[in-house]
C-alpha positions as a Python dict, from the first residue, in 0.01 Angstrom:
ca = {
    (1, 'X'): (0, 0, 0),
    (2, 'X'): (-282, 262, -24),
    (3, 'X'): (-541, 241, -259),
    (4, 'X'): (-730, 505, -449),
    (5, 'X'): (-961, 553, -728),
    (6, 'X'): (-679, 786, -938),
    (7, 'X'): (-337, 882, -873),
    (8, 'X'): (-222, 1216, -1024),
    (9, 'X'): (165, 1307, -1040),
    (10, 'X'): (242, 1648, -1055),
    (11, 'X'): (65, 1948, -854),
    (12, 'X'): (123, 2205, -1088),
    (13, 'X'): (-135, 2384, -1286),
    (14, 'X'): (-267, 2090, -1473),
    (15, 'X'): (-234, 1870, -1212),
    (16, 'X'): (-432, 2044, -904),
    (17, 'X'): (-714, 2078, -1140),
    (18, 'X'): (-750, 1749, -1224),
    (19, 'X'): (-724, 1641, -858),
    (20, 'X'): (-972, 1919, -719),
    (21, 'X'): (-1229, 1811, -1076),
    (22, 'X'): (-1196, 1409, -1001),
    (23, 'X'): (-1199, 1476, -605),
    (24, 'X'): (-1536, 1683, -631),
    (25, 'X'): (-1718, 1422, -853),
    (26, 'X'): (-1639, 1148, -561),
    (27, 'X'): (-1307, 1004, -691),
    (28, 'X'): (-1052, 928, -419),
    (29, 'X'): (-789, 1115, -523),
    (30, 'X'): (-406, 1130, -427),
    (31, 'X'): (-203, 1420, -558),
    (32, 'X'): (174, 1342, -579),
    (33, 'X'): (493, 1557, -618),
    (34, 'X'): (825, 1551, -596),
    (35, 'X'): (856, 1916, -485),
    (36, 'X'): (871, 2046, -101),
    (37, 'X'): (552, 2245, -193),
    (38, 'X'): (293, 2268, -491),
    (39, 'X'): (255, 2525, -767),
    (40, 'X'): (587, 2601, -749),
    (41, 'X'): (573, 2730, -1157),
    (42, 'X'): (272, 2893, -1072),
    (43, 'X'): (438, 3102, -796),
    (44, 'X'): (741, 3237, -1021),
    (45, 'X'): (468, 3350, -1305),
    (46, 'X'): (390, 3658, -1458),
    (47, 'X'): (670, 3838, -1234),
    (48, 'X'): (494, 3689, -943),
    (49, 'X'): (147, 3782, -1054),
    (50, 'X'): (49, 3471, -1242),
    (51, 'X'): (-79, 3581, -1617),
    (52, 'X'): (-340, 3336, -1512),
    (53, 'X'): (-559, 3286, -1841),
    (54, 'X'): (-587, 3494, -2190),
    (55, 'X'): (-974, 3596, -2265),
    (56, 'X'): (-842, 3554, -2657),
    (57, 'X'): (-799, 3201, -2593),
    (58, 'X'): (-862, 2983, -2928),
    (59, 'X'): (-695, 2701, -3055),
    (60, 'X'): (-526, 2874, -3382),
    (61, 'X'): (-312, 3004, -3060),
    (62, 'X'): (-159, 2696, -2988),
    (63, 'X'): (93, 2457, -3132),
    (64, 'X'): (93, 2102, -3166),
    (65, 'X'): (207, 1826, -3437),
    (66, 'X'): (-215, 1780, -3485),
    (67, 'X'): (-333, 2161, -3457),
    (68, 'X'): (-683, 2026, -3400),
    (69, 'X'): (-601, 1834, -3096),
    (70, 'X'): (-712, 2139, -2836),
    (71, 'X'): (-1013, 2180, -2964),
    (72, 'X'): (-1261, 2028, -2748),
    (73, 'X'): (-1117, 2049, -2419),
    (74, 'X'): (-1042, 2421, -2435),
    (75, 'X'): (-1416, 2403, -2556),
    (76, 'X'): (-1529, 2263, -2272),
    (77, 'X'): (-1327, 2483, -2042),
    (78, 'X'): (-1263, 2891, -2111),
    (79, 'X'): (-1164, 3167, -1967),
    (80, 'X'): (-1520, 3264, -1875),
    (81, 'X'): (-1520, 2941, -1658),
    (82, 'X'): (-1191, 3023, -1480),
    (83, 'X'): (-1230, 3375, -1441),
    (84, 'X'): (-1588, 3253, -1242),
    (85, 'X'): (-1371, 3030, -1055),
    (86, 'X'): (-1127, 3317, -927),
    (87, 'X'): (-1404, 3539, -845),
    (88, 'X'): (-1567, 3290, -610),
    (89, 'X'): (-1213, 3254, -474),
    (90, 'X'): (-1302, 3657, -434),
    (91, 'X'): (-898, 3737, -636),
    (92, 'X'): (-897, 4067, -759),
    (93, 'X'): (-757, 4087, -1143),
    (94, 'X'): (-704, 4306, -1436),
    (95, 'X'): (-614, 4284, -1828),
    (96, 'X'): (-232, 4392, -1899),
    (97, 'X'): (-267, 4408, -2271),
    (98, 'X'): (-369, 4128, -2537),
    (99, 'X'): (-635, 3973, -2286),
    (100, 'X'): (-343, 3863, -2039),
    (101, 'X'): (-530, 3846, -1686),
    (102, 'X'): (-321, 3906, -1375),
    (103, 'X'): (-376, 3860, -1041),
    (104, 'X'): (-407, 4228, -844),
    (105, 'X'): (-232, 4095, -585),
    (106, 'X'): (-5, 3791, -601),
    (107, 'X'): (71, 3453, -735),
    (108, 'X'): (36, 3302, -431),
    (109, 'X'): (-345, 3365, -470),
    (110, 'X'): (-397, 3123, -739),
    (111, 'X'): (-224, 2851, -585),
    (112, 'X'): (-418, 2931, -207),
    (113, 'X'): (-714, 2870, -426),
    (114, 'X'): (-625, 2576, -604),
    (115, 'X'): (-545, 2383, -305),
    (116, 'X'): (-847, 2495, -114),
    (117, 'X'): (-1037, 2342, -425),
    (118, 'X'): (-831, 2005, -330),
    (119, 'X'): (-893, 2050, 7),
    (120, 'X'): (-1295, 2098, -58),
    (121, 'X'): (-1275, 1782, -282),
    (122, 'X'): (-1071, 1567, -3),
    (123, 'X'): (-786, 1528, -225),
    (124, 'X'): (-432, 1323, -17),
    (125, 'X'): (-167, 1575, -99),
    (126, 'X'): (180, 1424, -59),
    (127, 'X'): (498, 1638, -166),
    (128, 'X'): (886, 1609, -81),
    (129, 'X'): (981, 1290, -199),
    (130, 'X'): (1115, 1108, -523),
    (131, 'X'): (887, 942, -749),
    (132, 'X'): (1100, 598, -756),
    (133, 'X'): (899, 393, -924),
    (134, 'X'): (572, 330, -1157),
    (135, 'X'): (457, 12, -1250),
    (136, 'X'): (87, -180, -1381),
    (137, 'X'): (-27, -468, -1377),
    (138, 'X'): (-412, -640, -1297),
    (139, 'X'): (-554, -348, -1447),
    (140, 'X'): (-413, -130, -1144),
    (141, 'X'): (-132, 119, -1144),
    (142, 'X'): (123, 111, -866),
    (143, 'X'): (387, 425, -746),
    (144, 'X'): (648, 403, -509),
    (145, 'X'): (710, 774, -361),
    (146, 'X'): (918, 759, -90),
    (147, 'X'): (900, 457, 102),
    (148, 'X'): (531, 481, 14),
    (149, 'X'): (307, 297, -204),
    (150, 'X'): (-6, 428, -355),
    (151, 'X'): (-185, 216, -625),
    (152, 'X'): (-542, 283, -785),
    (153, 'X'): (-693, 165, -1151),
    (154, 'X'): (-614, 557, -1299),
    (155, 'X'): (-289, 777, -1321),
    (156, 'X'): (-283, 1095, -1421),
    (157, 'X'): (77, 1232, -1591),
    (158, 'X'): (102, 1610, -1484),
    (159, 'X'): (433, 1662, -1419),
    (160, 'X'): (521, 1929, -1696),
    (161, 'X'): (843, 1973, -1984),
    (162, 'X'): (1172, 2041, -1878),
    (163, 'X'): (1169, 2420, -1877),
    (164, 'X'): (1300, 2589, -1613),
    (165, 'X'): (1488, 2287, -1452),
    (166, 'X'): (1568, 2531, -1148),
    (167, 'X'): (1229, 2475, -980),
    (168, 'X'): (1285, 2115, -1030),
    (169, 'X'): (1127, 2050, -1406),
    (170, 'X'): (1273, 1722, -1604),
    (171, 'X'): (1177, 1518, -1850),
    (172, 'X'): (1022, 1275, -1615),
    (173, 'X'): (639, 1278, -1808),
    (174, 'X'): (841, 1167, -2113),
    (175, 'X'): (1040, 856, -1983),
    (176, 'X'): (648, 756, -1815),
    (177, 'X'): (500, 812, -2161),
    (178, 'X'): (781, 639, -2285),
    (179, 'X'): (723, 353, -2018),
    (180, 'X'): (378, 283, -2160),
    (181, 'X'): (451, 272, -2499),
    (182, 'X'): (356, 651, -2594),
    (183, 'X'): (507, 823, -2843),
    (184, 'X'): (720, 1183, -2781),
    (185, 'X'): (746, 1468, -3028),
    (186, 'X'): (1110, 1560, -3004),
    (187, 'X'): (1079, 1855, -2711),
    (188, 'X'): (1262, 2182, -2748),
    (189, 'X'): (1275, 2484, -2584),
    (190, 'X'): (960, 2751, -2652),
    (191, 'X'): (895, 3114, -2538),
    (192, 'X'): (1241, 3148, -2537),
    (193, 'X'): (1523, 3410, -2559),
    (194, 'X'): (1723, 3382, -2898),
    (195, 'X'): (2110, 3408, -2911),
    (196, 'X'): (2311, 3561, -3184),
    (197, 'X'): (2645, 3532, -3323),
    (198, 'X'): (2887, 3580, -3662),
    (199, 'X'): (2787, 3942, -3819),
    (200, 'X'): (2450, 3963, -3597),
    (201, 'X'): (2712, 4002, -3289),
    (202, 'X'): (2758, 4395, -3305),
    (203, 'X'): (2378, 4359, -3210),
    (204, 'X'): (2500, 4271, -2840),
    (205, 'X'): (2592, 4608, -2774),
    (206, 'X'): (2289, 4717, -2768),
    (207, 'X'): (2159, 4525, -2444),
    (208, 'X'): (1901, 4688, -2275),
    (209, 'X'): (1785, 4890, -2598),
    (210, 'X'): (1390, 4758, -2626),
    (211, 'X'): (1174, 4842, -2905),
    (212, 'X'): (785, 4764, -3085),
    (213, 'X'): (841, 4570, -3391),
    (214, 'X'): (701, 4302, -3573),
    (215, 'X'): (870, 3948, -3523),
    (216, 'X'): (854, 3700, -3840),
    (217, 'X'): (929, 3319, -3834),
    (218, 'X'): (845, 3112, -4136),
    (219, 'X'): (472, 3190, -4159),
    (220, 'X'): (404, 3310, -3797),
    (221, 'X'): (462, 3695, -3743),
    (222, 'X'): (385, 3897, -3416),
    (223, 'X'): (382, 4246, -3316),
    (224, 'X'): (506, 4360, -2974),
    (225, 'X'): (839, 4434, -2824),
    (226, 'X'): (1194, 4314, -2859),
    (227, 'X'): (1472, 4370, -2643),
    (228, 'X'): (1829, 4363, -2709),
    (229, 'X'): (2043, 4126, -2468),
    (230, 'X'): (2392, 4093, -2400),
    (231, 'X'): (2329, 3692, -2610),
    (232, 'X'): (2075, 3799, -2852),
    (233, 'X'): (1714, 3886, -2846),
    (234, 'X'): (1450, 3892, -2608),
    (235, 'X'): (1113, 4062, -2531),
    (236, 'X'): (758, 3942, -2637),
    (237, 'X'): (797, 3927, -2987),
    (238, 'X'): (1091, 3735, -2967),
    (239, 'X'): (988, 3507, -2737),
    (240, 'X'): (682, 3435, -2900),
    (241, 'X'): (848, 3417, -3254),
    (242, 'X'): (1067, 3174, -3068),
    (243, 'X'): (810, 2883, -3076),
    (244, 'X'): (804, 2890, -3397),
    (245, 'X'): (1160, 2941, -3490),
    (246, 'X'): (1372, 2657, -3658),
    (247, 'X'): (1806, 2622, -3614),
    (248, 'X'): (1900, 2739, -3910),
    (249, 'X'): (1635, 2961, -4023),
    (250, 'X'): (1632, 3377, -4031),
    (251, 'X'): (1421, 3533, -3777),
    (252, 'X'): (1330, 3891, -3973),
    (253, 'X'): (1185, 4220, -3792),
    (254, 'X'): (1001, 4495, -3919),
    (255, 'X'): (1151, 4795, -3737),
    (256, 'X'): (884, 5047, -3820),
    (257, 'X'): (594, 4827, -3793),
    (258, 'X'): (293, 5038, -3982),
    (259, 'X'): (540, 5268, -4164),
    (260, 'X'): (357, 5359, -4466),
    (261, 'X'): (514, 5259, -4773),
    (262, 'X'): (767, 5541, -4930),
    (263, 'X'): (784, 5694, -4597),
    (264, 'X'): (1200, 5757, -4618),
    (265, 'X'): (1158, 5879, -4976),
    (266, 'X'): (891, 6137, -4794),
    (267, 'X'): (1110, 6219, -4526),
    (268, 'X'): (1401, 6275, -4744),
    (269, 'X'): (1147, 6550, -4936),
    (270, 'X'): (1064, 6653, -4613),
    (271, 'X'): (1372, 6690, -4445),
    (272, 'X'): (1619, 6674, -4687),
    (273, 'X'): (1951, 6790, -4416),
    (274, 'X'): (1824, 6517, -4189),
    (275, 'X'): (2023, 6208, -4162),
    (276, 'X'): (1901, 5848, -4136),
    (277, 'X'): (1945, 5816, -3773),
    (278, 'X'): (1757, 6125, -3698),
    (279, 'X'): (1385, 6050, -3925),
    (280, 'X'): (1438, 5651, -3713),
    (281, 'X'): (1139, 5648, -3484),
    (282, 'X'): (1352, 5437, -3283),
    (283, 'X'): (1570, 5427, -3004),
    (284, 'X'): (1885, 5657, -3035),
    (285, 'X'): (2174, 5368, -3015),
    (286, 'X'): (1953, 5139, -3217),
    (287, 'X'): (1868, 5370, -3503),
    (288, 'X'): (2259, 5482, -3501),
    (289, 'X'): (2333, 5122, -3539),
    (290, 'X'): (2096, 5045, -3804),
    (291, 'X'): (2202, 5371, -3963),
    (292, 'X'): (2595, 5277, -4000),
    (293, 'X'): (2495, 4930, -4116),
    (294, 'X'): (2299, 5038, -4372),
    (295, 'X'): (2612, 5268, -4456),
    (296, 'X'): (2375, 5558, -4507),
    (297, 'X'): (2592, 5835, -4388),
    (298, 'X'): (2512, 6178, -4431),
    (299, 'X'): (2223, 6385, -4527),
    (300, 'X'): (1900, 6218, -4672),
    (301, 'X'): (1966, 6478, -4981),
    (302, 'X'): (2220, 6319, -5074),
    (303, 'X'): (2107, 6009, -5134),
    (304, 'X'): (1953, 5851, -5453),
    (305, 'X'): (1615, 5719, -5433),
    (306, 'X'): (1693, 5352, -5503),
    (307, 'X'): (1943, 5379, -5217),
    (308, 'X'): (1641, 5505, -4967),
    (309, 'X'): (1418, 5267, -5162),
    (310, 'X'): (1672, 4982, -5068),
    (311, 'X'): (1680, 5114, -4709),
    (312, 'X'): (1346, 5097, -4613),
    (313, 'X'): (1281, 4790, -4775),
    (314, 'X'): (1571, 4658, -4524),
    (315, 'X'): (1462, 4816, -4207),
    (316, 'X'): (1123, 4626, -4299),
    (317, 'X'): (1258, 4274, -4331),
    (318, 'X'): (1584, 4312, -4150),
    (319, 'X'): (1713, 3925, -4149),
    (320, 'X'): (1878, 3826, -3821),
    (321, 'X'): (2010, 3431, -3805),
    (322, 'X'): (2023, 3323, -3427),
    (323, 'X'): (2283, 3080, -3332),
    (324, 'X'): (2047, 2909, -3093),
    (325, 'X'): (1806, 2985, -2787),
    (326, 'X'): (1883, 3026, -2423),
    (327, 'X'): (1737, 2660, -2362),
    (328, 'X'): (1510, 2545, -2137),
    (329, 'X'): (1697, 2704, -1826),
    (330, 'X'): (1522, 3008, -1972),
    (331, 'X'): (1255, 2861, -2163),
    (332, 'X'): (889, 2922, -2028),
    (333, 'X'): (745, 2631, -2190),
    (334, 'X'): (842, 2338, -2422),
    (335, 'X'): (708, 2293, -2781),
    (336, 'X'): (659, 1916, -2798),
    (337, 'X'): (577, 1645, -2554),
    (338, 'X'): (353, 1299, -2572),
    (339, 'X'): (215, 1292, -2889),
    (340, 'X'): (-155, 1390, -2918),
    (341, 'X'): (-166, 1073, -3166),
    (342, 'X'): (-193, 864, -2869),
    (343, 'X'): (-435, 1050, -2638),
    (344, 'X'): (-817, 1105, -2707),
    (345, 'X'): (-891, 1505, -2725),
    (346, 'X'): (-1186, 1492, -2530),
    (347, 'X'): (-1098, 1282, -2200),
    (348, 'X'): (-722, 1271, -2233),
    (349, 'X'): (-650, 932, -2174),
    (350, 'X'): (-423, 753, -2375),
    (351, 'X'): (-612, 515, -2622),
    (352, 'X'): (-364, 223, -2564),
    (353, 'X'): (-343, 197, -2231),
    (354, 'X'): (-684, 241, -2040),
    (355, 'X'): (-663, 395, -1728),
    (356, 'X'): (-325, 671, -1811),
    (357, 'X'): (-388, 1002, -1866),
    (358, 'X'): (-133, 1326, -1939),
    (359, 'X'): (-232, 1683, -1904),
    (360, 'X'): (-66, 2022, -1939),
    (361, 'X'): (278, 2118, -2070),
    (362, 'X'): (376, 1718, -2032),
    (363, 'X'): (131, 1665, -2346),
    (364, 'X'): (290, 1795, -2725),
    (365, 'X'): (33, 2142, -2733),
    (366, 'X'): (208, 2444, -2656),
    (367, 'X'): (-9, 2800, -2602),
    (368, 'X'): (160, 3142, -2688),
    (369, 'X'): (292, 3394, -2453),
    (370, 'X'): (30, 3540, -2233),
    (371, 'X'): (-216, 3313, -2025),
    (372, 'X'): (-257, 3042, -2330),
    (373, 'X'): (-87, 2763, -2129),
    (374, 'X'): (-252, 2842, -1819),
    (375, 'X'): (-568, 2794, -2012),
    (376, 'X'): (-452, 2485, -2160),
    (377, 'X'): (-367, 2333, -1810),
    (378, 'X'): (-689, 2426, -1669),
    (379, 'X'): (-884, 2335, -1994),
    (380, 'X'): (-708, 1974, -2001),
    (381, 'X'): (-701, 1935, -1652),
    (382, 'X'): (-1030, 1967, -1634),
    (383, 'X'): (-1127, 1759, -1939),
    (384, 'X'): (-949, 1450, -1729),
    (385, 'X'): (-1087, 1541, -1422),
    (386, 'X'): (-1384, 1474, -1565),
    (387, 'X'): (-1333, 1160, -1720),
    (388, 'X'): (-1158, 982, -1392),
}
């Protein structure tokens, strides 16, 4: 049995920077995971680049059952502060688009640097074996990894959602949570492809076909690209739209995103021999597609204006119903998690059980495409870190 001051589970995002925070303020620290190696989620990000924060961070980009909840730790932690920490780590980066950082180089950067901040804080790193067992009593927490035993008076749940169960992601966090009388919000699958079926099927044949439009779900409406898939629909838009998205509800894109209103009537003016297909600023096989389901054949002169009117209106709200999503073996994150109703915002810890704590994806706020949830795992990592 080996004691420490806090035990964190999980050396993913979240977790390493709660380790390397605690570790640097004089806790004694031991960072467990099941995994051969650490960061593993990290490593497979942003094609291998790790989209490793969003200088747009704010909390109106995140979801959660209490929208307020990531308030004061992303406060207390931004992007300015993690950018500082990568260029002490002397990482070269750039901006993609939207405020999406990446690495210059690789992935692997982040995580060299987030274990030499472990390392700096003397943080016990232990990976490669099962977490079999987690117990309290006396005020004292108690793990069984391995044949080991660690115990100290603080644990730290950072061990993720179930998304992308290939590098070894489960619902483990939840049963814990569960354990120790936390409540879940029901998890589902976020930043997620969509899949398709009954009429939307023809869509399918368009796989490959990408495309800017605007993405709507209930209230929540993006701009950026979709892509056409041999299941459904994919690309930024979709995936973030896909958050957001409820079984059973339409998902509705804007195909010309900007068009001025009237614009077919003024192309039909313009160019009245043209045909539908041909005035689409779109993709050849997608505006052909669009064309014959519209059942616009023919020239533009020879259509009425209410049929045009109809047309455009269409092309600007064009409903699609997914069937589903690709779940979380191609889910990014999870929307949902331990409820923020038992956790305080500022330290983390759950306010019925002194001494737990749950950070990152494990915990019910979800960030949207683009660096959010990095910032969220640092930001609440960080907020425990502190508080340990």
């Amino acid at each position: 049995m080996t004691s420490y001051d806090a035990i964190v589970l999980g050396a993913g995002a979240a977790g390493m920077m709660c380790a390397a925070v605690a570790g640097q303020r004089g806790r004694r620290v031991v960072l467990l995971d099941h995994a051969d190696a650490v960061g593993k989620k990290i490593l497979i990000s942003g094609g291998g680049r790790c989209n490793f924060t969003n200088i747009h961070t704010a909390p109106d980009r995140f979801l959660s059952a209490n929208p307020h909840f990531a308030k004061s730790a992303l406060a207390r932690y931004t992007p300015a502060d993690f950018i500082a920490l990568v260029e002490r780590h002397g990482i070269a980066y750039h901006e993609k688009t939207l405020g999406q950082l990446f690495c210059d180089g690789s992935a692997k950067q982040i995580v060299a640097m987030l274990l030499e901040e472990v390392a700096k804080a003397g943080v016990d790193v232990r990976t490669g074996q099962p977490i079999n067992d987690v117990t309290h009593a006396d005020g004292r927490f108690t793990v069984r990894f391995g044949d080991q035993y660690f115990t100290a008076p603080a644990l730290v749940i950072a061990t993720g959602g179930p998304s992308i169960p290939k590098m070894g992601a489960t619902g483990f966090a939840y049963d814990l949570a569960r354990q120790f009388g936390l409540k879940v919000v029901e998890p589902r699958p976020a930043l997620v492809p969509l899949t398709l079926g009954g009429d939307d099927v023809l869509f399918r044949d368009l796989s490959g076909v990408a495309t800017p439009v605007e993405a709507r779900a209930g209230k929540a409406a993006f701009r950026e690209a979709a892509l056409f898939t041999h299941k459904g629909l994919s690309g930024p838009a979709i995936l973030q739209i896909s958050s957001y998205w409820r079984h059973g509800e339409p998902v509705t894109i804007d195909f010309l995103p900007g068009a001025p209103q009237g614009w077919l009537l003024e192309a039909k003016r313009a160019r009245p021999r043209a045909t539908l297909a041909s005035v689409l600023a779109l993709p050849d096989r997608l505006a052909q597609t669009l064309a014959d389901r519209l059942a616009l054949a023919g020239e533009l002169g020879a259509q009425t204006d209410r049929k045009l009117a109809d047309a455009e209106a269409r092309l600007s709200r064009w409903p699609f119903h997914p069937n589903g999503t690709e779940g979380f073996a191609k889910a990014e994150v999870t929307v949902g998690g331990i409820s923020t109703a038992n956790l305080s915002s500022q330290t983390m810890v759950a306010k019925s059980m002194p001494g737990l704590y749950a950070v990152g994806e494990a915990v019910d706020v979800t960030g949207w495409l683009g660096g959010y949830n990095f910032q969220w795992a640092w930001a609440s990592g960080y907020a425990a870190g502190q508080a340990l």
